[in-house]
Amino acid sequence: MEGLEKITSLAKRRGFVYPGSEIYGGLSGFYDFGPLGVELKFNIKQAWWSEMVQMKDDIKGLSSAIIMNPKIWEASGHLSGFSDLLVECPKCHKRFKTEDLTKKGDSFVCPECDNTFQSKARQFNLMFKTFVGPAEDSVSAAYLRPETAGGIFVNFKNVLDTTRLKIPFGIAQIGKAFRNEINPKDFIFRTREFEQMELEYFVKPEEADRYFKEWVETRFDWYQTLGLKNIRKREQAKEERAHYSKATVDIEYQFPFGWQEIEGIANRSDFDLKAQMKFSGKDLNYFDEETKEKFVPYVIEPSAGVERIFFALLCEAYAEEQIAKNEKRIVLKLNPQLAPYKVAVFPLLANKPKLVELARSIYKNLKKDFAVAWDDRGNIGKRYFSQDEIGTVLAVTVDFQSLEDQTVTLRDRDTTKQIRTSTSELKEVIKKIINGEEFLKFGKLVK
Ligand code: GAP
C-alpha cells in the first residue's frame, strides 16, 4: 500500500499525526496530533458543529462527562453486550477479532504468521475500566465512555427542561470515546482513543423511518461538500448491526486498504430512553403539548469519527504532480475551509529589512482573521512547495514592487497561478477564495 505509506509519512514528517508516547516506543492504538493535525481536527469539528448545531434551530449542543455512573452502561447494554469475539494464535500469540481472520473450514488462518489453528473464541468487553476514588473495588468501578451518545440520553430531560425544543429535535455532542480494541489497525482508522461527533435526533415513533432516510441523505451530502468523492452508502445487514439498532446505513470511504465506515446512521428506536428509564426509575417520556400525548421518542443517530474523516480527507487530498520537466510537488488539495493554514506570507528575500518589515505587518494583520503561516527560509519555490504539502490555500509574497505600489503576489495552491493584488484588498480577496465565492484561476479572479 504505497499510497498509504506516503500519507502516513507525510502526516508524521509535517506534524499532523505522531505515534502516541513515541519516546517510550509507543502505545498501540493511541496517537498524538501535532500542530497541523490539531488545526485540521479543529476545522473538521467546527464544520460539523456549524452544520449540525449553529445552523439548526431544532438542535442544541451538549458536553457530558467522559466518566459517568456505570449504571448508564448497564442500561445501554454495553456492559453485557459491547464485546468482540477474540481468538489468540497459539504460535505467535497475537490476538485478533474473529471477524478480521480468514477461515479454512473450522480453522482460523493467522494474518501475522500464516499459522492455521483451531481455537474457541471468547467474548472480550471493549470498555476501559477504571476506579473512582481511592478504593479499587467493584463499588467504585467505572468506565471510559465507549460512545458519546450515553451522555445525551441521560441528559434528555435536562435539555428539554432548559430549552424550548419540541419534537422533532436533536442533541449534539463532540467528544472523546474509548474502546479497548483487540486489534487497532490501519494508522488512525481503528484506535483505542478517538473523537466522535454524534447527534441524537428525537422523533415521533411513526416518523422514524422518514427521518432516518433524510439524515442518511443529509449526512452523505455533507461529506461531498467537504470534498470527499470516493464515498458510498451501505446498509448494514441485521447480523452486523449494534444491539440497539433497528436499521443502520454506513457512509464509507474508499481508503487505500478498502471501503470502510467513516460514519454510521442508526435508527436506535426507543431502546435507549426506555432502558435508561427502567434502570434509573426516572420518567423520560416526552409530553406533547399539542396532542396531550405522552410517549418515548424514537431516536435517529448520525455518528461520525473525527479521525476517520481526517484520514479520509488526507487520502483524498494527497496528490503528486509533475509541474515542470524536472519539478515534482506533493500537494494536499484540502477544502479551503478545512486546511490548517489558509494563507502563508513570505518576504521574497529574508535579508532585506524593508521587505521583511512589510511582510511582517501583512502577516500580523491577516492573523487577526485567518490561520496564517510565516516562512522566510530558502528560495521562494521551496517555500511554495513546503506550503503545498500541508495544504495551505494561498501564499502572499512581498517583493520589491510591493515597496513601491503596495501590491503583493497571491498564489493559489491548486493551480499554482498568481495574481497581483493591493494590500488594502488582500483580506477581502482571501476571504472570498476561502469561502469558495471566487477562485484563483488562470491568473485572474473568477467568480
Ligand atoms: N453511537 C454509535 C456508535 O458509536 P459506531 O459505529 O460504533 O457507533 C461511530 O461508531 C463512529 O465512530 C464510526 O463510524 C467511526 O467513525 C468512529 N469509531 C468507532 N470506533 C472507532 C475506533 N476504534 N477508532 C476510530 N474511530 C472509531
XYZ file of C-alpha atoms and ligand atoms in Angstrom:
474
model
C 0.000 0.000 0.000
C 2.331 2.593 -1.332
C -0.236 5.408 -1.159
C -0.918 4.744 2.487
C 2.759 4.836 3.403
C 3.194 8.161 1.657
C 0.296 9.650 3.565
C 1.381 8.345 6.964
C 4.918 9.515 6.353
C 3.730 12.998 5.353
C 1.493 13.066 8.422
C 4.482 12.379 10.676
C 7.050 14.476 8.805
C 4.910 17.613 8.723
C 3.347 17.381 12.168
C -0.166 16.118 11.510
C -0.007 12.852 13.446
C 2.638 11.359 15.737
C 2.637 7.836 17.169
C 1.436 8.180 20.782
C 4.073 8.015 23.563
C 6.716 7.684 20.873
C 9.820 8.233 23.024
C 8.813 5.166 25.053
C 8.299 3.016 21.989
C 4.662 3.978 21.536
C 1.406 2.573 22.868
C -0.644 0.566 20.424
C -3.876 2.232 19.375
C -3.025 5.731 20.587
C -1.879 8.683 18.512
C -0.994 12.312 19.168
C -1.933 15.130 16.847
C 0.748 17.691 16.040
C 0.481 21.420 15.276
C -1.123 20.860 11.861
C -3.187 17.862 12.931
C -4.814 19.750 15.747
C -5.800 22.546 13.340
C -7.288 20.108 10.834
C -9.178 18.269 13.566
C -10.446 21.559 14.938
C -11.663 22.639 11.492
C -13.477 19.328 10.934
C -15.236 19.673 14.284
C -16.013 23.301 13.589
C -17.534 22.416 10.204
C -19.674 19.698 11.804
C -20.779 21.923 14.681
C -21.660 24.745 12.335
C -23.743 22.434 10.121
C -25.346 20.383 12.897
C -25.870 22.918 15.701
C -25.180 26.518 14.738
C -27.271 26.428 11.549
C -30.133 24.453 13.073
C -32.996 25.751 15.215
C -34.019 22.282 16.360
C -30.626 21.029 17.575
C -28.702 22.039 20.716
C -25.238 21.087 21.873
C -24.054 19.227 24.958
C -20.758 18.286 26.545
C -21.188 15.486 29.058
C -18.578 13.816 31.257
C -16.395 11.028 29.890
C -16.781 9.013 33.081
C -20.378 8.617 34.143
C -22.344 6.486 36.528
C -21.698 2.871 35.389
C -25.435 2.163 35.587
C -25.686 4.034 32.279
C -23.626 1.342 30.570
C -25.540 -1.401 32.300
C -28.764 0.096 30.989
C -27.444 0.706 27.474
C -26.331 -2.919 27.170
C -22.658 -2.024 26.796
C -21.614 -3.790 29.973
C -23.072 -7.098 28.878
C -23.075 -6.770 25.106
C -20.329 -4.428 23.920
C -17.784 -7.082 23.180
C -15.862 -8.630 20.339
C -15.079 -12.284 19.793
C -11.392 -12.739 20.486
C -9.044 -15.537 19.413
C -5.338 -15.950 20.049
C -2.946 -17.567 17.586
C -1.168 -20.348 19.580
C 2.017 -19.875 17.552
C 2.713 -16.103 17.546
C 0.339 -15.282 20.451
C -1.173 -12.342 18.605
C -4.820 -11.679 19.369
C -7.483 -10.963 16.785
C -11.146 -10.199 16.377
C -12.630 -13.297 14.728
C -14.148 -11.073 12.038
C -10.625 -9.989 10.994
C -9.497 -13.576 10.345
C -9.963 -15.761 7.294
C -11.404 -19.197 7.922
C -10.299 -22.506 6.443
C -13.091 -24.924 7.278
C -13.315 -24.891 11.098
C -9.867 -23.303 11.478
C -8.586 -19.755 11.503
C -5.610 -18.503 9.496
C -3.316 -16.138 11.377
C -2.671 -12.987 9.306
C 0.632 -12.446 11.157
C 2.359 -15.839 10.838
C 0.076 -17.807 8.452
C -0.472 -20.485 11.089
C -3.696 -22.450 10.652
C -5.230 -23.166 14.029
C -8.405 -24.068 15.853
C -9.442 -22.032 18.830
C -12.505 -21.243 20.848
C -13.389 -17.584 20.583
C -14.144 -15.752 23.828
C -16.095 -12.567 24.442
C -13.964 -9.548 25.255
C -15.624 -6.376 26.568
C -14.312 -3.286 24.825
C -14.874 -0.779 27.595
C -11.887 0.594 29.518
C -12.414 0.093 33.233
C -11.180 2.422 35.939
C -11.961 3.199 39.572
C -13.445 6.355 41.018
C -11.853 7.345 44.305
C -9.106 5.610 46.278
C -10.601 2.123 46.608
C -10.230 -0.299 43.723
C -13.309 -2.392 44.391
C -16.422 -3.333 42.476
C -18.441 -0.488 44.026
C -16.038 2.133 42.697
C -15.622 0.616 39.201
C -16.402 2.956 36.322
C -15.820 3.051 32.572
C -14.484 5.453 29.997
C -17.430 6.067 27.679
C -17.413 3.873 24.568
C -19.678 6.344 22.735
C -20.708 9.927 23.493
C -24.367 9.019 22.961
C -24.841 7.749 26.546
C -24.330 11.248 27.934
C -27.018 12.561 25.605
C -29.670 10.020 26.620
C -29.228 10.681 30.334
C -29.468 14.443 29.738
C -32.547 14.150 27.537
C -34.815 15.567 30.251
C -32.329 18.264 31.344
C -32.041 19.650 27.833
C -35.796 19.537 27.301
C -36.415 21.339 30.593
C -33.865 24.064 29.914
C -34.697 24.841 26.278
C -37.836 25.369 24.258
C -37.220 22.408 21.993
C -40.208 20.490 20.670
C -40.218 17.178 18.920
C -38.571 16.584 16.455
C -35.361 17.875 17.996
C -31.755 16.878 18.432
C -28.911 16.967 20.937
C -25.393 17.004 19.521
C -22.090 16.261 21.146
C -18.437 16.136 20.143
C -16.040 14.369 22.432
C -13.628 11.583 23.172
C -14.676 7.955 23.232
C -12.577 4.967 24.234
C -12.611 1.350 23.168
C -10.104 -1.256 24.159
C -9.943 -2.551 20.586
C -8.388 -6.014 20.321
C -6.551 -5.135 17.187
C -6.070 -1.415 16.483
C -5.044 -1.058 12.873
C -4.687 0.970 9.708
C -2.996 4.043 11.199
C -5.655 6.243 12.838
C -8.559 4.248 11.381
C -9.122 1.957 14.347
C -7.681 3.330 17.566
C -8.390 2.927 21.259
C -8.994 6.624 21.893
C -10.855 8.723 19.340
C -13.317 11.553 18.978
C -16.917 11.164 17.968
C -19.360 13.714 16.607
C -22.805 12.428 17.417
C -26.332 13.649 17.030
C -29.303 12.044 18.736
C -32.374 13.245 16.868
C -35.603 12.521 18.755
C -38.724 11.935 16.690
C -42.236 10.549 16.919
C -42.001 6.745 16.519
C -44.200 6.769 13.414
C -41.882 9.312 11.753
C -38.631 7.488 12.482
C -38.262 5.795 9.086
C -38.707 9.073 7.224
C -36.181 10.938 9.373
C -33.741 8.044 9.150
C -33.771 8.271 5.353
C -33.486 12.072 5.469
C -30.484 12.007 7.786
C -28.689 9.459 5.625
C -29.009 11.817 2.650
C -28.124 14.949 4.653
C -25.003 13.372 6.060
C -23.939 11.943 2.708
C -24.265 15.395 1.131
C -22.132 16.920 3.894
C -19.196 14.674 3.040
C -19.468 15.783 -0.540
C -19.286 19.437 0.470
C -16.120 18.590 2.430
C -14.619 17.381 -0.838
C -14.785 13.610 -0.326
C -15.547 11.987 -3.663
C -14.792 8.316 -3.008
C -17.764 7.694 -0.747
C -20.764 5.395 -0.784
C -23.696 4.346 1.386
C -24.011 0.790 2.616
C -26.883 -0.669 4.563
C -25.773 -2.971 7.368
C -27.175 -6.491 7.408
C -29.154 -7.442 10.521
C -26.330 -9.537 11.985
C -23.847 -6.656 11.622
C -25.954 -4.123 13.483
C -25.340 -2.944 17.036
C -27.678 -4.411 19.646
C -29.699 -1.176 19.852
C -30.196 -0.637 16.129
C -33.291 -1.282 14.031
C -31.527 -0.112 10.871
C -28.058 1.242 10.099
C -26.575 2.776 6.995
C -22.831 3.339 6.912
C -21.176 6.067 4.935
C -17.970 4.507 3.671
C -14.829 5.959 2.192
C -12.568 4.091 -0.183
C -9.305 4.052 1.783
C -6.136 2.569 0.244
C -6.990 -0.566 2.274
C -10.592 -0.785 1.025
C -14.085 0.599 1.628
C -14.511 1.396 5.326
C -17.027 3.172 7.535
C -16.489 6.820 8.446
C -19.987 7.409 9.809
C -22.939 5.270 10.778
C -26.538 6.466 10.792
C -28.713 4.307 13.020
C -32.353 4.098 13.951
C -31.948 3.327 17.661
C -35.713 3.244 18.181
C -36.800 3.884 21.800
C -34.253 1.353 23.056
C -32.022 3.785 24.966
C -34.543 6.084 26.585
C -36.617 3.080 27.686
C -33.557 1.325 29.076
C -32.319 4.425 30.956
C -35.843 4.959 32.259
C -36.026 1.389 33.543
C -32.626 1.464 35.270
C -32.889 4.981 36.737
C -36.561 4.860 37.659
C -36.903 8.385 36.176
C -39.607 9.352 33.737
C -38.050 10.076 30.350
C -41.285 10.312 28.436
C -41.901 13.247 26.148
C -45.122 15.163 26.687
C -46.617 16.604 23.527
C -48.384 19.873 24.490
C -50.475 19.884 21.321
C -51.841 16.359 21.341
C -51.544 15.933 25.143
C -49.860 12.615 24.414
C -47.036 11.134 26.455
C -44.601 8.849 24.676
C -40.989 7.698 24.455
C -39.480 9.151 21.287
C -37.506 7.175 18.753
C -34.024 8.397 18.018
C -32.086 8.695 14.777
C -28.346 8.833 15.311
C -25.749 10.048 12.810
C -22.429 9.154 14.447
C -19.102 10.126 12.880
C -15.467 9.683 13.878
C -13.252 12.779 13.661
C -10.064 10.806 13.000
C -11.646 8.722 10.259
C -12.815 11.847 8.458
C -9.358 13.354 9.000
C -7.740 10.266 7.497
C -10.163 10.153 4.554
C -9.505 13.828 3.851
C -5.747 13.255 3.778
C -6.177 10.307 1.393
C -8.491 12.275 -0.896
C -6.383 15.439 -0.862
C -2.961 13.875 -1.368
C -1.536 14.342 -4.864
C 1.851 14.178 -6.511
C 2.201 16.408 -9.522
C 4.796 16.955 -12.180
C 4.586 20.704 -12.596
C 7.643 21.258 -14.767
C 10.058 18.924 -16.550
C 12.268 18.444 -13.524
C 9.869 19.588 -10.896
C 7.532 17.446 -8.857
C 5.460 18.525 -5.939
C 3.331 16.933 -3.255
C 0.140 18.842 -2.644
C -2.719 18.418 -0.210
C -5.788 19.681 -2.042
C -7.852 20.118 1.091
C -11.115 22.006 1.139
C -10.006 25.598 1.953
C -12.344 25.711 4.955
C -10.562 22.714 6.467
C -6.949 23.487 5.568
C -4.788 24.032 8.689
C -3.391 27.268 7.239
C -5.413 29.461 4.923
C -2.503 31.586 3.855
C 1.275 31.827 4.121
C 3.197 35.086 3.998
C 6.736 35.361 2.617
C 9.190 38.205 2.185
C 10.894 37.482 -1.156
C 14.305 37.813 0.490
C 14.924 37.412 4.200
C 17.960 39.695 4.236
C 16.117 42.804 3.009
C 14.749 44.527 6.131
C 12.195 46.624 4.207
C 10.668 43.512 2.598
C 10.615 41.692 5.924
C 9.050 44.655 7.673
C 6.193 44.977 5.170
C 5.651 41.196 5.040
C 5.601 41.044 8.829
C 2.946 43.757 9.087
C 0.772 41.968 6.481
C 1.265 38.700 8.368
C 0.215 40.274 11.663
C -2.837 41.865 10.110
C -4.003 38.651 8.378
C -3.546 36.671 11.596
C -6.490 38.534 13.107
C -8.791 36.760 10.646
C -7.081 33.589 9.440
C -4.676 30.845 10.433
C -1.504 32.170 8.780
C 1.965 30.679 8.300
C 5.198 32.649 8.088
C 8.249 31.460 6.185
C 11.395 33.365 5.256
C 13.809 30.468 4.729
C 15.404 29.376 1.471
C 14.234 30.059 -2.031
C 10.680 31.054 -2.773
C 9.886 27.961 -4.887
C 10.800 25.684 -1.993
C 8.642 27.730 0.336
C 5.650 27.349 -2.021
C 6.177 23.592 -2.190
C 6.510 23.336 1.540
C 3.118 25.028 1.961
C 1.530 22.953 -0.843
C 2.477 19.813 1.046
C 0.448 20.872 4.083
C -2.489 22.217 2.101
C -2.039 25.970 2.697
C -4.568 27.515 0.338
C -2.812 30.741 -0.643
C 0.631 32.290 -0.446
C 1.344 36.008 -0.296
C 4.781 37.158 -1.412
C 6.115 40.607 -0.657
C 8.619 41.639 -3.327
C 10.376 44.843 -4.426
C 7.347 46.047 -6.368
C 5.350 45.784 -3.131
C 7.510 48.506 -1.604
C 6.642 50.819 -4.462
C 2.954 50.243 -5.148
C 1.635 48.338 -2.104
C 0.692 45.252 -4.125
C 1.676 41.665 -3.387
C 1.504 38.408 -5.310
C -1.147 35.931 -4.294
C -0.531 32.322 -5.344
C -3.138 29.598 -5.487
C -2.222 26.154 -4.137
C -4.180 24.065 -6.625
C -3.352 25.844 -9.875
C -0.035 27.432 -8.760
C -1.248 30.552 -10.635
C -0.604 34.021 -9.249
C -2.265 37.410 -9.344
C -1.131 40.768 -8.007
C -3.449 42.357 -5.557
C -3.280 45.503 -3.460
C -2.614 45.089 0.235
C -5.745 47.091 1.031
C -7.937 44.492 -0.753
C -5.951 41.451 0.307
C -8.132 40.378 3.222
C -11.354 40.568 1.214
C -9.861 38.626 -1.690
C -8.561 35.905 0.637
C -11.911 35.682 2.408
C -13.761 35.209 -0.867
C -11.399 32.496 -2.043
C -11.566 30.621 1.268
C -15.364 30.831 1.273
C -15.478 29.461 -2.258
C -17.037 32.639 -3.682
C -14.125 33.205 -6.017
C -11.308 31.070 -7.339
C -7.866 31.975 -8.454
C -7.627 30.515 -11.903
C -5.627 31.331 -14.973
C -4.024 34.287 -13.251
C -7.179 36.200 -12.557
C -10.066 36.047 -10.142
C -13.009 34.019 -11.400
C -16.433 34.232 -9.797
N -23.055 5.845 18.973
C -22.926 4.992 17.854
C -21.592 4.468 17.671
O -20.714 4.663 18.494
P -20.090 3.149 15.982
O -20.377 2.735 14.565
O -19.551 2.129 16.905
O -21.443 3.772 16.513
C -19.459 5.561 15.271
O -19.098 4.384 15.948
C -18.241 6.142 14.571
O -17.174 6.310 15.497
C -17.683 5.256 13.467
O -18.343 5.464 12.234
C -16.244 5.721 13.404
O -16.131 6.866 12.597
C -15.934 6.082 14.850
N -15.213 4.967 15.511
C -15.744 3.887 16.098
N -14.771 3.087 16.605
C -13.597 3.681 16.305
C -12.231 3.352 16.545
N -11.884 2.264 17.227
N -11.285 4.194 16.089
C -11.610 5.318 15.422
N -12.891 5.693 15.176
C -13.869 4.885 15.600
